[in-house]
Amino acid sequence: MQTMRDQIVTRIERLGAGKAFSAKDFLDIASRTTIDVTLASLTLSGKIRRIRRGLYDMPRVNPALGGKLSPDIDEAAQAIARRQRWKIVPEGAWAANLLGLSTQVPSKIIYLTDGPNNEVLIGRRSIHFKHARPKAMAGLEGKFALVVQALRHLGKESVGPREIETLRAALSPGEKRRLVKDTRFGVDWIYEVARKIAEKMA
């Protein structure tokens, strides 16, 4: 039978390299004290990395150089949101980057949130959490929200066949259906893009 420590280690390994987490992600397994002791021990042994107070990851390794890669910013933001029980949505340019619609990493990484305004330093980058009104956050979650934010950032004239194909490949059939359904009563051109994305559903 696995000890509580073993169960924590197993969950971390299942998450995989690059995934970020906090002690709260293991409260269903053990007490906070046991979790903190286990995470401290794993950090000391080098199995996991402490990327800021209360936040950890199992670092990815550069296959060519063998060195550890910087923390995944989106993973860190999602882990912070889980810990704080915030809903978050990547905004604009960052949403476009995460979906592969842009190779440019914005100088300011912003997430809309139902939580307070906040700035969190992860490595050499800052994550800006920007409070949005409940109405603005309503219904925004998962890939659907990511796509809508990215499209708004790009604008109608910048969305062509390449962007539509990229989004088509990024979304599951269910996500495509939801995108069409939830954009129906919104901005006309975004709805038309959603329909094009869903045209070749498997």
Coordinates of C-alpha atoms in Angstrom, one line a residue:
M1 CA 0.0 0.0 0.0
Q2 CA 1.3 3.4 -1.0
T3 CA 2.2 5.9 1.8
M4 CA 0.8 9.4 1.6
R5 CA 4.2 10.6 0.4
D6 CA 4.2 7.9 -2.3
Q7 CA 0.8 9.1 -3.5
I8 CA 2.0 12.7 -3.7
V9 CA 5.0 11.6 -5.7
T10 CA 2.9 9.5 -8.0
R11 CA 0.5 12.4 -8.7
I12 CA 3.4 14.7 -9.5
E13 CA 4.9 12.1 -11.9
R14 CA 1.5 11.7 -13.6
L15 CA 1.3 15.5 -14.1
G16 CA 4.6 15.3 -16.0
A17 CA 7.4 17.7 -16.7
G18 CA 6.5 21.4 -16.9
K19 CA 3.3 21.1 -14.9
A20 CA 3.1 23.6 -12.0
F21 CA 1.3 22.8 -8.7
S22 CA 0.9 24.0 -5.1
A23 CA 0.3 22.2 -1.8
K24 CA -3.4 22.7 -2.2
D25 CA -3.4 20.3 -5.2
F26 CA -2.7 17.4 -2.8
L27 CA -5.1 18.2 0.1
D28 CA -7.2 15.2 -0.8
I29 CA -4.3 12.9 -0.1
A30 CA -2.7 14.2 3.1
S31 CA -2.6 16.9 5.7
R32 CA -1.0 20.3 4.9
T33 CA 2.0 19.5 7.2
T34 CA 2.7 16.1 5.4
I35 CA 2.4 17.8 2.0
D36 CA 4.7 20.7 3.0
V37 CA 7.3 18.2 4.4
T38 CA 7.1 16.1 1.2
L39 CA 7.4 19.0 -1.2
A40 CA 10.4 20.4 0.8
S41 CA 12.1 17.0 0.7
L42 CA 11.5 16.6 -3.1
T43 CA 12.8 20.1 -3.7
L44 CA 15.9 19.3 -1.7
S45 CA 16.5 16.1 -3.7
G46 CA 16.1 18.0 -7.0
K47 CA 13.0 16.0 -8.1
I48 CA 10.9 19.2 -8.2
R49 CA 11.7 22.9 -8.3
R50 CA 10.4 25.7 -6.2
I51 CA 9.5 28.5 -8.6
R52 CA 8.2 30.9 -6.0
R53 CA 6.8 30.6 -2.4
G54 CA 4.2 27.9 -2.4
L55 CA 4.5 27.1 -6.1
Y56 CA 6.5 24.2 -7.6
D57 CA 7.0 22.4 -10.9
M58 CA 8.8 19.3 -12.2
P59 CA 11.2 21.1 -14.6
R60 CA 11.5 20.3 -18.2
V61 CA 14.9 19.7 -19.6
N62 CA 16.4 21.0 -22.8
P63 CA 17.1 17.8 -24.8
A64 CA 20.1 19.4 -26.6
L65 CA 21.8 21.1 -23.7
G66 CA 20.6 19.1 -20.8
G67 CA 19.8 22.2 -18.7
K68 CA 16.5 22.9 -17.0
L69 CA 14.0 25.1 -19.0
S70 CA 12.4 28.1 -17.4
P71 CA 9.0 27.6 -15.7
D72 CA 5.9 27.4 -18.0
I73 CA 4.2 30.7 -17.4
D74 CA 0.7 29.5 -18.3
E75 CA 1.1 26.4 -16.0
A76 CA 2.2 28.7 -13.2
A77 CA -0.7 31.0 -13.7
Q78 CA -3.2 28.1 -13.7
A79 CA -1.6 26.7 -10.5
I80 CA -1.9 30.1 -8.8
A81 CA -5.6 30.4 -9.9
R82 CA -6.4 27.0 -8.5
R83 CA -4.7 27.8 -5.2
Q84 CA -6.6 31.2 -4.9
R85 CA -9.8 29.7 -6.4
W86 CA -9.8 32.4 -9.2
K87 CA -11.2 32.0 -12.6
I88 CA -8.6 33.3 -15.2
V89 CA -8.5 33.8 -18.9
P90 CA -5.4 34.7 -20.9
E91 CA -5.9 38.1 -22.5
G92 CA -5.2 39.2 -26.1
A93 CA -1.7 38.8 -27.3
W94 CA -0.9 36.1 -24.8
A95 CA -4.0 34.1 -25.8
A96 CA -2.9 34.3 -29.4
N97 CA 0.6 33.1 -28.5
L98 CA -0.7 30.2 -26.5
L99 CA -2.8 29.0 -29.4
G100 CA 0.1 29.3 -31.9
L101 CA -1.5 32.2 -33.8
S102 CA 1.5 34.4 -32.9
T103 CA 5.1 33.5 -32.2
Q104 CA 5.7 36.8 -30.4
V105 CA 5.6 36.6 -26.6
P106 CA 4.0 39.8 -25.3
S107 CA 6.1 42.0 -23.1
K108 CA 3.2 42.0 -20.6
I109 CA 1.5 38.7 -19.9
I110 CA -2.0 39.4 -18.7
Y111 CA -4.8 37.2 -17.4
L112 CA -8.3 38.5 -16.8
T113 CA -9.6 37.2 -13.4
D114 CA -12.5 37.4 -11.1
G115 CA -9.9 37.8 -8.3
P116 CA -8.1 41.0 -7.4
N117 CA -5.5 42.9 -9.5
N118 CA -2.1 41.3 -8.8
E119 CA 1.4 40.9 -10.2
V120 CA 3.3 37.7 -9.6
L121 CA 7.0 37.2 -10.6
I122 CA 7.9 33.8 -12.1
G123 CA 11.5 33.5 -12.9
R124 CA 12.3 36.6 -15.0
R125 CA 8.7 37.2 -16.2
S126 CA 5.8 38.8 -14.5
I127 CA 2.2 37.6 -14.7
H128 CA -0.3 40.4 -14.4
F129 CA -3.8 39.4 -13.1
K130 CA -6.3 42.0 -14.1
H131 CA -9.7 42.1 -12.3
A132 CA -12.6 41.9 -14.7
R133 CA -16.3 42.5 -13.9
P134 CA -18.3 39.4 -13.3
K135 CA -20.3 40.1 -16.5
A136 CA -17.0 40.1 -18.6
M137 CA -16.0 36.8 -17.1
A138 CA -19.4 35.1 -17.4
G139 CA -19.1 31.9 -19.5
L140 CA -15.4 32.4 -20.2
E141 CA -13.5 29.2 -19.5
G142 CA -11.2 26.7 -21.2
K143 CA -10.2 26.8 -24.9
F144 CA -13.4 28.7 -25.8
A145 CA -12.3 31.7 -23.8
L146 CA -8.8 31.5 -25.2
V147 CA -10.0 31.5 -28.8
V148 CA -12.4 34.5 -28.3
Q149 CA -9.7 36.5 -26.6
A150 CA -7.2 35.7 -29.3
L151 CA -9.6 36.6 -32.1
R152 CA -10.5 39.9 -30.5
H153 CA -6.8 40.7 -30.3
L154 CA -6.0 39.8 -33.9
G155 CA -9.1 41.6 -35.4
K156 CA -11.2 40.6 -38.4
E157 CA -8.7 41.6 -41.1
S158 CA -5.9 39.5 -39.6
V159 CA -7.8 36.2 -39.4
G160 CA -7.2 34.2 -42.6
P161 CA -7.0 30.6 -43.7
R162 CA -3.8 29.9 -41.7
E163 CA -5.3 31.2 -38.5
I164 CA -8.5 29.2 -39.1
E165 CA -6.6 26.0 -39.8
T166 CA -4.4 26.5 -36.6
L167 CA -7.5 26.9 -34.5
R168 CA -9.2 24.0 -36.2
A169 CA -6.3 21.7 -35.2
A170 CA -6.2 23.1 -31.7
L171 CA -9.9 22.4 -30.8
S172 CA -11.7 19.2 -30.2
P173 CA -15.0 18.5 -31.9
G174 CA -16.8 19.4 -28.7
E175 CA -14.9 22.6 -28.3
K176 CA -15.7 23.6 -31.9
R177 CA -19.4 23.0 -31.3
R178 CA -19.4 25.1 -28.2
L179 CA -17.5 27.9 -29.9
V180 CA -20.2 28.1 -32.6
K181 CA -23.0 27.9 -30.0
D182 CA -21.5 30.5 -27.6
T183 CA -20.5 33.1 -30.3
R184 CA -23.9 33.0 -32.1
F185 CA -25.2 36.1 -30.3
G186 CA -21.9 37.9 -30.1
V187 CA -19.8 39.8 -32.6
D188 CA -20.9 38.7 -36.2
W189 CA -17.4 38.3 -37.6
I190 CA -16.2 36.1 -34.7
Y191 CA -19.3 33.9 -35.2
E192 CA -18.5 33.5 -38.9
V193 CA -14.9 32.5 -38.0
A194 CA -16.2 30.0 -35.5
R195 CA -18.4 28.5 -38.2
K196 CA -15.4 28.2 -40.5
I197 CA -13.4 26.5 -37.8
A198 CA -16.1 24.0 -37.2
E199 CA -16.7 23.2 -41.0
K200 CA -14.4 20.2 -41.1
M201 CA -15.3 18.6 -37.8
A202 CA -14.3 15.0 -37.6

